[in-house]
Coordinates of N, CA and C and ligand atoms in Angstrom, one line a residue:
M1 N -19.5 -79.8 75.7 CA -19.3 -81.1 75.1 C -19.5 -82.2 76.1
Q2 N -20.1 -83.3 75.7 CA -20.4 -84.4 76.6 C -19.0 -85.2 77.0
I3 N -19.1 -86.0 78.0 CA -17.9 -86.8 78.4 C -17.4 -87.6 77.3
T4 N -18.3 -88.3 76.5 CA -17.8 -89.1 75.4 C -17.0 -88.3 74.4
G5 N -17.5 -87.0 74.2 CA -16.8 -86.2 73.3 C -15.4 -85.8 73.8
L6 N -15.3 -85.5 75.1 CA -14.0 -85.2 75.7 C -13.1 -86.4 75.6
L7 N -13.6 -87.6 75.9 CA -12.8 -88.8 75.8 C -12.3 -89.0 74.4
Y8 N -13.1 -88.8 73.4 CA -12.8 -89.0 72.0 C -11.7 -88.0 71.6
K9 N -11.9 -86.7 72.0 CA -10.8 -85.7 71.8 C -9.5 -86.0 72.5
G10 N -9.7 -86.5 73.7 CA -8.5 -86.9 74.5 C -7.7 -88.0 73.9
F11 N -8.5 -89.0 73.3 CA -7.8 -90.1 72.6 C -6.9 -89.6 71.5
W12 N -7.4 -88.7 70.7 CA -6.6 -88.3 69.6 C -5.5 -87.4 70.0
S13 N -5.7 -86.6 71.1 CA -4.6 -85.7 71.6 C -3.5 -86.6 72.2
A14 N -3.9 -87.7 72.9 CA -2.9 -88.6 73.4 C -2.1 -89.3 72.3
L15 N -2.8 -89.6 71.2 CA -2.0 -90.2 70.1 C -1.0 -89.2 69.5
D16 N -1.5 -87.9 69.4 CA -0.6 -86.9 69.0 C 0.7 -86.7 69.8
W17 N 0.5 -87.0 71.1 CA 1.6 -86.9 72.1 C 2.5 -88.1 71.9
I18 N 1.9 -89.3 71.7 CA 2.8 -90.5 71.6 C 3.5 -90.5 70.2
Y19 N 2.7 -90.1 69.2 CA 3.2 -90.1 67.8 C 3.0 -88.7 67.3
P20 N 4.0 -87.8 67.5 CA 3.8 -86.4 67.1 C 3.4 -86.3 65.6
P21 N 2.4 -85.6 65.3 CA 1.9 -85.5 63.9 C 2.8 -84.6 63.0
E22 N 2.6 -84.7 61.7 CA 3.2 -83.8 60.8 C 2.1 -83.1 60.0
C23 N 2.2 -81.9 59.6 CA 1.2 -81.2 58.8 C 0.9 -82.0 57.6
A24 N -0.4 -82.3 57.4 CA -0.8 -83.1 56.3 C -0.5 -82.5 54.9
A25 N -0.3 -81.2 54.9 CA -0.1 -80.5 53.6 C 1.4 -80.3 53.3
C26 N 2.1 -79.8 54.4 CA 3.5 -79.4 54.1 C 4.5 -80.2 54.9
G27 N 4.1 -81.1 55.8 CA 5.0 -81.9 56.5 C 5.6 -81.3 57.8
E28 N 5.3 -80.0 58.1 CA 5.8 -79.4 59.3 C 5.5 -80.2 60.5
P29 N 6.6 -80.6 61.3 CA 6.3 -81.4 62.5 C 5.6 -80.7 63.6
G30 N 4.8 -81.5 64.3 CA 4.1 -80.9 65.5 C 2.7 -80.5 65.3
Y31 N 2.2 -80.6 64.0 CA 0.8 -80.1 63.7 C 0.2 -81.2 62.9
R32 N -1.2 -81.3 63.1 CA -1.9 -82.1 62.1 C -2.1 -81.3 60.8
V33 N -2.4 -80.0 61.0 CA -2.3 -79.1 59.9 C -1.7 -77.8 60.5
C34 N -0.6 -77.3 59.9 CA 0.1 -76.2 60.6 C -0.7 -74.9 60.3
P35 N -0.4 -73.9 61.2 CA -1.2 -72.6 61.1 C -1.0 -72.0 59.7
E36 N 0.2 -72.1 59.1 CA 0.4 -71.5 57.8 C -0.5 -72.1 56.7
C37 N -0.6 -73.4 56.8 CA -1.4 -74.1 55.8 C -2.9 -73.9 56.1
L38 N -3.3 -73.8 57.3 CA -4.7 -73.5 57.7 C -5.1 -72.2 57.1
Q39 N -4.2 -71.3 57.1 CA -4.6 -69.9 56.6 C -4.9 -70.0 55.1
K40 N -4.3 -71.0 54.4 CA -4.5 -71.0 52.9 C -5.8 -71.7 52.6
I41 N -6.5 -72.3 53.5 CA -7.8 -73.0 53.2 C -8.8 -72.0 52.9
Q42 N -9.5 -72.2 51.8 CA -10.6 -71.3 51.4 C -11.9 -71.8 52.0
F43 N -12.3 -71.3 53.1 CA -13.5 -71.6 53.7 C -14.7 -71.0 53.0
T44 N -15.8 -71.7 52.9 CA -16.9 -71.2 52.0 C -17.8 -70.2 52.8
E45 N -18.5 -69.4 52.1 CA -19.5 -68.5 52.7 C -20.8 -69.3 52.7
H46 N -21.2 -69.8 53.9 CA -22.3 -70.7 53.9 C -23.6 -70.1 53.5
T47 N -23.8 -68.8 53.6 CA -25.1 -68.2 53.2 C -25.3 -68.3 51.7
T48 N -24.3 -68.1 50.9 CA -24.5 -68.1 49.5 C -24.6 -69.6 49.1
K49 N -23.9 -70.5 49.7 CA -24.0 -71.9 49.4 C -25.4 -72.4 49.6
R50 N -26.0 -71.9 50.6 CA -27.3 -72.4 51.0 C -28.3 -72.2 49.8
K51 N -28.2 -71.0 49.2 CA -29.0 -70.7 48.0 C -28.7 -71.6 46.8
S52 N -27.4 -71.6 46.4 CA -27.0 -72.2 45.2 C -27.2 -73.7 45.3
D53 N -27.1 -74.3 46.5 CA -27.1 -75.7 46.6 C -28.5 -76.3 46.5
R54 N -29.5 -75.5 46.4 CA -30.9 -76.0 46.2 C -30.9 -76.7 44.8
S55 N -30.1 -76.2 43.9 CA -30.2 -76.8 42.5 C -29.7 -78.2 42.5
F56 N -29.0 -78.6 43.5 CA -28.4 -80.0 43.6 C -29.4 -81.1 43.6
C57 N -30.6 -80.8 44.3 CA -31.6 -81.8 44.4 C -32.7 -81.6 43.5
D58 N -32.4 -81.5 42.2 CA -33.4 -81.2 41.2 C -34.3 -82.5 40.9
N59 N -35.0 -83.0 41.8 CA -35.8 -84.2 41.6 C -37.0 -84.1 42.5
Q60 N -37.7 -85.2 42.6 CA -39.0 -85.2 43.4 C -38.8 -84.8 44.8
N61 N -37.6 -84.9 45.3 CA -37.3 -84.6 46.7 C -36.8 -83.2 47.0
C62 N -36.8 -82.4 45.9 CA -36.2 -81.1 46.0 C -37.0 -80.3 47.1
G63 N -36.2 -79.7 48.0 CA -36.9 -79.0 49.1 C -36.7 -79.8 50.4
S64 N -36.4 -81.1 50.3 CA -36.2 -81.9 51.5 C -34.7 -82.2 51.7
V65 N -33.9 -81.6 50.8 CA -32.4 -81.8 50.9 C -31.7 -80.5 50.9
E66 N -30.8 -80.3 51.8 CA -29.9 -79.1 51.8 C -28.5 -79.6 51.9
R67 N -27.6 -78.9 51.2 CA -26.2 -79.3 51.3 C -25.3 -78.1 51.5
V68 N -24.2 -78.4 52.2 CA -23.2 -77.4 52.3 C -21.8 -78.0 52.5
F69 N -20.8 -77.3 52.2 CA -19.5 -77.9 52.4 C -18.6 -76.8 53.1
L70 N -17.5 -77.3 53.8 CA -16.7 -76.4 54.6 C -15.8 -75.6 53.8
A71 N -15.1 -76.2 52.8 CA -14.1 -75.5 52.1 C -14.0 -75.9 50.6
E72 N -13.4 -75.0 49.8 CA -13.2 -75.3 48.4 C -12.2 -76.5 48.2
Y73 N -12.6 -77.4 47.4 CA -11.8 -78.6 47.2 C -10.6 -78.3 46.3
E74 N -9.6 -77.8 47.0 CA -8.3 -77.5 46.3 C -7.2 -77.3 47.3
G75 N -6.0 -77.2 46.9 CA -4.8 -77.0 47.7 C -4.7 -77.8 49.0
V76 N -4.7 -77.0 50.1 CA -4.4 -77.7 51.4 C -5.5 -78.7 51.8
I77 N -6.8 -78.3 51.5 CA -7.9 -79.2 52.0 C -7.9 -80.5 51.1
R78 N -7.5 -80.3 49.8 CA -7.4 -81.5 48.9 C -6.3 -82.4 49.4
E79 N -5.2 -81.8 49.8 CA -4.1 -82.6 50.4 C -4.5 -83.4 51.7
C80 N -5.3 -82.6 52.5 CA -5.8 -83.2 53.8 C -6.7 -84.4 53.5
I81 N -7.6 -84.2 52.5 CA -8.6 -85.3 52.2 C -7.8 -86.5 51.7
H82 N -6.8 -86.2 50.9 CA -6.0 -87.3 50.3 C -5.3 -88.1 51.5
A83 N -4.8 -87.3 52.4 CA -4.1 -87.9 53.5 C -5.0 -88.7 54.4
L84 N -6.2 -88.2 54.6 CA -7.3 -88.9 55.4 C -7.7 -90.2 54.7
K85 N -7.8 -90.1 53.4 CA -8.4 -91.2 52.6 C -7.4 -92.3 52.3
Y86 N -6.2 -91.8 51.9 CA -5.3 -92.8 51.3 C -4.0 -93.0 52.1
D87 N -3.7 -92.1 53.0 CA -2.4 -92.2 53.8 C -2.7 -92.5 55.2
H88 N -3.9 -93.0 55.6 CA -4.2 -93.4 57.0 C -3.9 -92.2 58.0
N89 N -4.1 -91.0 57.6 CA -3.9 -89.9 58.5 C -5.3 -89.7 59.2
L90 N -5.6 -90.6 60.1 CA -7.0 -90.7 60.6 C -7.4 -89.6 61.5
S91 N -6.4 -88.9 62.2 CA -6.8 -87.9 63.1 C -7.3 -86.6 62.5
L92 N -7.2 -86.5 61.1 CA -7.7 -85.4 60.5 C -9.2 -85.3 60.5
G93 N -9.9 -86.4 60.7 CA -11.4 -86.4 60.9 C -11.7 -85.6 62.1
E94 N -11.1 -86.0 63.2 CA -11.4 -85.3 64.5 C -10.9 -83.8 64.4
F95 N -9.8 -83.6 63.7 CA -9.3 -82.2 63.6 C -10.3 -81.2 62.9
F96 N -10.9 -81.7 61.8 CA -11.8 -80.8 61.1 C -13.3 -80.8 61.6
S97 N -13.6 -81.8 62.4 CA -15.0 -81.9 62.8 C -15.6 -80.7 63.6
P98 N -14.8 -80.0 64.4 CA -15.4 -78.8 65.1 C -15.8 -77.7 64.1
W99 N -15.0 -77.6 63.0 CA -15.4 -76.6 62.0 C -16.7 -77.0 61.3
M100 N -16.8 -78.3 61.0 CA -18.0 -78.7 60.4 C -19.2 -78.6 61.3
G101 N -19.0 -78.8 62.6 CA -20.0 -78.6 63.6 C -20.5 -77.2 63.7
D102 N -19.5 -76.3 63.6 CA -19.9 -74.9 63.7 C -20.7 -74.4 62.4
L103 N -20.3 -75.1 61.3 CA -21.0 -74.8 60.1 C -22.5 -75.3 60.2
V104 N -22.7 -76.4 60.7 CA -24.0 -77.0 60.9 C -24.9 -76.0 61.7
K105 N -24.2 -75.5 62.8 CA -24.9 -74.6 63.7 C -25.2 -73.3 63.0
A106 N -24.3 -72.8 62.2 CA -24.5 -71.6 61.5 C -25.6 -71.7 60.5
M107 N -25.8 -72.9 60.0 CA -26.9 -73.1 59.0 C -28.2 -73.2 59.7
N108 N -28.2 -73.3 61.0 CA -29.4 -73.5 61.8 C -30.1 -74.8 61.5
W109 N -29.3 -75.8 61.2 CA -29.8 -77.1 60.9 C -30.1 -77.9 62.3
V110 N -31.3 -78.3 62.4 CA -31.6 -79.1 63.6 C -31.8 -80.6 63.1
T111 N -31.0 -81.5 63.7 CA -30.9 -82.8 63.2 C -31.1 -83.9 64.3
D112 N -31.6 -85.0 63.9 CA -31.9 -86.1 64.9 C -30.8 -87.2 64.8
L113 N -30.2 -87.4 63.6 CA -29.2 -88.5 63.5 C -28.1 -88.0 62.6
V114 N -26.9 -88.4 63.0 CA -25.7 -88.1 62.1 C -25.3 -89.5 61.5
V115 N -25.2 -89.5 60.1 CA -25.0 -90.7 59.4 C -23.8 -90.5 58.4
P116 N -22.8 -91.3 58.5 CA -21.7 -91.1 57.4 C -22.2 -91.8 56.2
V117 N -21.8 -91.3 55.0 CA -22.1 -92.0 53.7 C -21.3 -93.3 53.7
P118 N -22.0 -94.4 53.6 CA -21.3 -95.7 53.7 C -20.4 -96.0 52.5
L119 N -19.3 -96.7 52.7 CA -18.5 -97.3 51.6 C -19.0 -98.7 51.5
S120 N -18.7 -99.3 50.4 CA -19.0 -100.8 50.2 C -18.1 -101.6 51.2
D121 N -18.6 -102.7 51.6 CA -17.8 -103.6 52.5 C -16.5 -103.9 51.9
E122 N -16.5 -104.1 50.5 CA -15.2 -104.4 49.9 C -14.2 -103.3 50.0
R123 N -14.7 -102.0 49.8 CA -13.8 -100.9 49.9 C -13.3 -100.7 51.4
V124 N -14.2 -100.9 52.3 CA -13.8 -100.8 53.7 C -12.7 -101.9 54.0
R125 N -12.9 -103.0 53.5 CA -11.8 -104.1 53.7 C -10.5 -103.7 53.1
L126 N -10.5 -103.1 51.9 CA -9.3 -102.7 51.2 C -8.6 -101.5 52.0
R127 N -9.4 -100.5 52.4 CA -8.9 -99.3 53.0 C -8.7 -99.5 54.5
G128 N -9.5 -100.3 55.1 CA -9.4 -100.6 56.5 C -10.3 -99.7 57.3
Y129 N -10.9 -98.7 56.7 CA -11.8 -97.8 57.4 C -12.6 -97.0 56.4
N130 N -13.7 -96.3 56.9 CA -14.4 -95.4 56.1 C -14.1 -94.0 56.6
Q131 N -13.5 -93.2 55.7 CA -13.1 -91.8 56.1 C -14.2 -91.0 56.5
S132 N -15.4 -91.2 56.0 CA -16.6 -90.4 56.4 C -17.0 -90.6 57.8
E133 N -16.8 -91.9 58.3 CA -17.0 -92.2 59.7 C -16.1 -91.4 60.6
L134 N -14.9 -91.2 60.1 CA -13.9 -90.5 61.0 C -14.3 -89.0 61.1
L135 N -15.0 -88.5 60.2 CA -15.6 -87.1 60.3 C -16.9 -87.1 61.0
A136 N -17.7 -88.1 60.7 CA -19.1 -88.1 61.3 C -19.2 -88.3 62.8
R137 N -18.4 -89.3 63.2 CA -18.5 -89.6 64.7 C -18.1 -88.4 65.6
P138 N -17.0 -87.8 65.4 CA -16.7 -86.6 66.2 C -17.6 -85.4 65.9
L139 N -18.1 -85.3 64.7 CA -19.1 -84.3 64.4 C -20.4 -84.5 65.3
A140 N -20.8 -85.7 65.3 CA -22.0 -86.1 66.2 C -21.8 -85.7 67.6
L141 N -20.6 -86.0 68.1 CA -20.2 -85.7 69.5 C -20.2 -84.2 69.7
H142 N -19.7 -83.5 68.7 CA -19.6 -82.0 68.8 C -21.0 -81.4 68.9
L143 N -21.9 -82.0 68.1 CA -23.2 -81.4 68.0 C -24.2 -82.0 69.1
G144 N -23.7 -83.1 69.8 CA -24.6 -83.7 70.8 C -25.8 -84.4 70.1
V145 N -25.6 -84.9 68.9 CA -26.7 -85.6 68.1 C -26.3 -87.1 68.0
R146 N -27.3 -87.9 68.0 CA -27.0 -89.4 67.9 C -26.3 -89.8 66.7
Y147 N -25.3 -90.6 66.8 CA -24.5 -91.1 65.7 C -25.1 -92.5 65.3
L148 N -25.6 -92.7 64.1 CA -26.2 -94.0 63.8 C -25.8 -94.4 62.4
P149 N -24.6 -94.9 62.2 CA -24.2 -95.3 60.9 C -24.9 -96.5 60.3
I150 N -25.5 -97.4 61.1 CA -26.1 -98.6 60.6 C -27.4 -98.3 59.8
C151 N -28.0 -97.1 59.9 CA -29.3 -96.9 59.3 C -29.2 -96.8 57.8
V152 N -28.0 -96.6 57.2 CA -27.9 -96.5 55.8 C -26.8 -97.5 55.4
S153 N -27.0 -98.3 54.4 CA -25.9 -99.2 53.9 C -25.8 -99.1 52.4
R154 N -24.7 -99.4 51.9 CA -24.4 -99.5 50.5 C -24.7 -100.9 50.0
I155 N -25.7 -101.0 49.2 CA -26.1 -102.4 48.8 C -25.5 -102.9 47.5
R156 N -24.7 -102.0 47.0 CA -24.1 -102.4 45.7 C -22.7 -101.7 45.7
N157 N -21.7 -102.5 45.4 CA -20.4 -101.9 45.2 C -20.3 -101.1 43.9
T158 N -19.8 -99.9 43.9 CA -19.8 -99.1 42.7 C -18.3 -98.8 42.3
P159 N -18.0 -98.8 41.0 CA -16.6 -98.5 40.7 C -16.3 -97.1 41.2
S160 N -15.0 -96.8 41.3 CA -14.5 -95.5 41.8 C -15.1 -94.4 40.9
Q161 N -15.4 -93.3 41.5 CA -16.0 -92.1 40.8 C -14.9 -91.3 40.1
V162 N -13.7 -91.6 40.4 CA -12.6 -90.8 39.9 C -12.6 -90.9 38.4
G163 N -12.5 -89.7 37.7 CA -12.4 -89.7 36.2 C -13.7 -89.7 35.5
L164 N -14.9 -89.9 36.3 CA -16.2 -90.0 35.6 C -16.8 -88.6 35.5
S165 N -17.6 -88.4 34.5 CA -18.3 -87.1 34.3 C -19.5 -87.1 35.3
A166 N -20.2 -85.9 35.4 CA -21.3 -85.8 36.3 C -22.4 -86.8 36.0
S167 N -22.7 -87.0 34.7 CA -23.8 -87.9 34.4 C -23.4 -89.3 34.6
E168 N -22.1 -89.7 34.4 CA -21.6 -91.0 34.6 C -21.7 -91.3 36.1
R169 N -21.4 -90.3 36.9 CA -21.4 -90.5 38.4 C -22.8 -90.8 38.9
R170 N -23.7 -90.1 38.3 CA -25.1 -90.3 38.7 C -25.6 -91.7 38.4
T171 N -25.3 -92.2 37.2 CA -25.6 -93.5 36.8 C -24.9 -94.6 37.7
N172 N -23.6 -94.2 38.0 CA -22.8 -95.1 38.7 C -23.3 -95.4 40.1
V173 N -23.9 -94.4 40.8 CA -24.3 -94.6 42.2 C -25.8 -94.7 42.4
A174 N -26.6 -94.5 41.3 CA -28.0 -94.6 41.4 C -28.5 -96.0 42.0
G175 N -29.3 -95.9 43.1 CA -29.8 -97.1 43.7 C -28.7 -97.9 44.5
A176 N -27.6 -97.2 44.8 CA -26.5 -98.0 45.5 C -26.7 -98.0 47.0
F177 N -27.7 -97.2 47.5 CA -27.9 -97.2 49.0 C -29.2 -97.6 49.4
R178 N -29.3 -98.1 50.6 CA -30.6 -98.5 51.2 C -30.6 -98.0 52.7
A179 N -31.8 -97.5 53.1 CA -31.9 -97.0 54.5 C -33.0 -97.9 55.2
I180 N -32.8 -98.0 56.5 CA -33.8 -98.8 57.2 C -34.9 -97.9 57.7
P181 N -36.1 -98.2 57.2 CA -37.3 -97.3 57.5 C -37.5 -97.1 59.0
E182 N -37.4 -98.2 59.7 CA -37.7 -98.2 61.2 C -36.8 -97.2 61.9
L183 N -35.6 -97.0 61.3 CA -34.6 -96.1 62.0 C -34.7 -94.7 61.5
V184 N -35.1 -94.5 60.3 CA -35.0 -93.1 59.7 C -36.4 -92.4 59.6
K185 N -37.5 -93.1 59.7 CA -38.8 -92.6 59.5 C -39.0 -91.3 60.3
G186 N -39.4 -90.2 59.6 CA -39.7 -89.0 60.3 C -38.5 -88.2 60.9
K187 N -37.3 -88.8 60.7 CA -36.1 -88.2 61.3 C -35.5 -87.2 60.3
R188 N -34.8 -86.2 61.0 CA -34.0 -85.3 60.2 C -32.5 -85.8 60.2
I189 N -32.0 -86.1 59.0 CA -30.8 -86.8 58.9 C -29.7 -85.9 58.5
L190 N -28.5 -86.0 59.2 CA -27.3 -85.2 58.7 C -26.4 -86.2 58.1
L191 N -26.3 -86.2 56.7 CA -25.4 -87.1 56.0 C -24.0 -86.4 56.0
V192 N -23.0 -87.2 56.2 CA -21.6 -86.7 56.2 C -20.7 -87.4 55.2
D193 N -20.0 -86.7 54.4 CA -19.0 -87.3 53.5 C -17.7 -86.4 53.5
D194 N -16.7 -86.9 53.0 CA -15.4 -86.2 53.0 C -15.4 -85.1 51.9
V195 N -15.9 -85.5 50.7 CA -15.9 -84.6 49.6 C -17.0 -84.8 48.6
S196 N -17.5 -83.8 48.1 CA -18.6 -83.9 47.1 C -18.3 -83.0 45.9
T197 N -18.2 -83.6 44.7 CA -17.9 -82.8 43.5 C -19.1 -82.5 42.7
T198 N -19.7 -83.5 42.2 CA -21.0 -83.3 41.4 C -22.2 -83.5 42.3
G199 N -22.0 -84.1 43.5 CA -23.1 -84.3 44.4 C -23.9 -85.6 44.1
A200 N -23.3 -86.4 43.2 CA -24.0 -87.7 42.8 C -24.2 -88.6 43.9
T201 N -23.2 -88.8 44.7 CA -23.2 -89.8 45.8 C -24.2 -89.3 46.9
L202 N -24.1 -88.0 47.2 CA -25.0 -87.5 48.2 C -26.4 -87.5 47.8
A203 N -26.7 -87.3 46.5 CA -28.0 -87.3 46.0 C -28.6 -88.7 46.0
A204 N -27.8 -89.7 45.7 CA -28.3 -91.1 45.7 C -28.5 -91.5 47.2
C205 N -27.7 -91.1 48.1 CA -27.8 -91.5 49.5 C -29.0 -90.7 50.1
S206 N -29.2 -89.5 49.7 CA -30.4 -88.7 50.2 C -31.7 -89.3 49.7
D207 N -31.7 -89.8 48.4 CA -32.9 -90.4 47.9 C -33.2 -91.7 48.7
A208 N -32.2 -92.4 49.0 CA -32.5 -93.7 49.8 C -33.1 -93.4 51.1
V209 N -32.6 -92.4 51.8 CA -33.0 -92.0 53.1 C -34.4 -91.4 53.1
L210 N -34.7 -90.6 52.1 CA -36.0 -90.0 52.0 C -37.1 -91.1 51.5
S211 N -36.6 -92.0 50.7 CA -37.5 -93.1 50.3 C -37.9 -93.9 51.5
A212 N -37.0 -94.0 52.4 CA -37.3 -94.8 53.6 C -38.1 -94.1 54.7
G213 N -38.5 -92.8 54.3 CA -39.4 -92.1 55.2 C -38.8 -90.9 56.0
A214 N -37.5 -90.6 55.8 CA -36.9 -89.5 56.6 C -37.6 -88.2 56.2
G215 N -37.7 -87.3 57.2 CA -38.4 -86.1 57.0 C -37.6 -85.0 56.3
M216 N -36.3 -85.1 56.5 CA -35.4 -84.0 55.9 C -34.0 -84.6 55.9
V217 N -33.2 -84.2 54.9 CA -31.8 -84.6 54.8 C -31.0 -83.4 54.7
Y218 N -30.0 -83.3 55.5 CA -29.0 -82.2 55.4 C -27.6 -82.9 55.1
C219 N -26.9 -82.4 54.2 CA -25.6 -83.0 53.8 C -24.5 -82.0 54.0
I220 N -23.5 -82.5 54.7 CA -22.3 -81.7 54.9 C -21.0 -82.5 54.5
T221 N -20.2 -81.8 53.7 CA -18.9 -82.4 53.4 C -17.8 -81.5 53.8
L222 N -16.6 -82.1 53.9 CA -15.4 -81.3 54.3 C -15.1 -80.3 53.1
A223 N -15.2 -80.8 51.9 CA -14.9 -80.0 50.7 C -15.9 -80.2 49.6
G224 N -15.9 -79.2 48.7 CA -16.7 -79.2 47.5 C -16.3 -78.1 46.6
F225 N -17.1 -77.9 45.5 CA -16.7 -76.8 44.6 C -17.8 -75.7 44.7
A226 N -17.3 -74.4 44.9 CA -18.2 -73.3 45.1 C -18.8 -72.9 43.7
N227 N -18.0 -73.0 42.7 CA -18.5 -72.6 41.4 C -19.2 -73.8 40.7
R228 N -20.4 -74.1 41.1 CA -21.0 -75.4 40.7 C -22.1 -75.1 39.6
N229 N -22.2 -73.9 39.1 CA -23.3 -73.6 38.2 C -23.3 -74.6 37.0
L230 N -22.1 -74.8 36.4 CA -22.1 -75.6 35.2 C -22.5 -77.0 35.6
I231 N -21.9 -77.5 36.7 CA -22.2 -78.9 37.1 C -23.7 -79.0 37.4
S232 N -24.2 -78.1 38.1 CA -25.6 -78.2 38.5 C -26.5 -78.3 37.3
S233 N -26.3 -77.4 36.2 CA -27.1 -77.5 35.1 C -27.0 -78.8 34.3
E234 N -25.8 -79.4 34.4 CA -25.6 -80.7 33.8 C -26.3 -81.7 34.5
V235 N -26.3 -81.7 35.8 CA -27.0 -82.6 36.6 C -28.5 -82.6 36.4
K236 N -29.0 -81.4 36.2 CA -30.5 -81.2 36.1 C -31.0 -82.1 35.0
H237 N -30.3 -82.3 33.9 CA -30.8 -83.1 32.8 C -30.6 -84.6 33.0
Q238 N -29.9 -84.9 34.0 CA -29.6 -86.3 34.2 C -30.5 -87.0 35.2
V239 N -31.3 -86.2 36.0 CA -32.1 -86.9 37.0 C -33.3 -87.5 36.4
Ligands
ZN1 ZN1 1.6 -77.1 56.8

């Protein structure tokens, strides 16, 4: 790991020392996520994901997008994402990034740029931060790949996806992103988000990046759903 990576890791370790953490899932003091809760996380089998996730990009760009996620979106990991997103438990991004980095390596993905899925300016103002950046920056450091959040922006604020069906989500985020061609042209982009359920946001963001000339898009999220067959077939008819 480069010196910046060590400094970044050191920063969060120092914060843990000054403000001892509590397990994001059960509250056990002294851990960001305690060993017992970590054991409950259902990490995904990346090889099977790789095959099934092809169905996610059922559009003109199919074949230029691959997607994977670290764990099933339930239980402990769901609690952790909630804590990262809504309870300002910011260090969880750094905590999970090495696992995501190892997954990227296991997938044999070679990438040029790491890009977090952007939030709208309005949502960043309300929340104070973009949780995807908290995962993407340390992930980039872990992989030794350039971190470049500015190359993709959200050009339209979209209502929250919570409670929407797969088709509604697609419509909700379609055309919401724009990428800068000078920065992404010919590049292999690693898009990072906290969670992906129907894949609508990642698909819209991937489309923007590919339209701007990127050569390939790889998407990684902390969590997702392994049993996505029903959702995938639903999505197919919406593109
Ligand atoms: Zn715990």
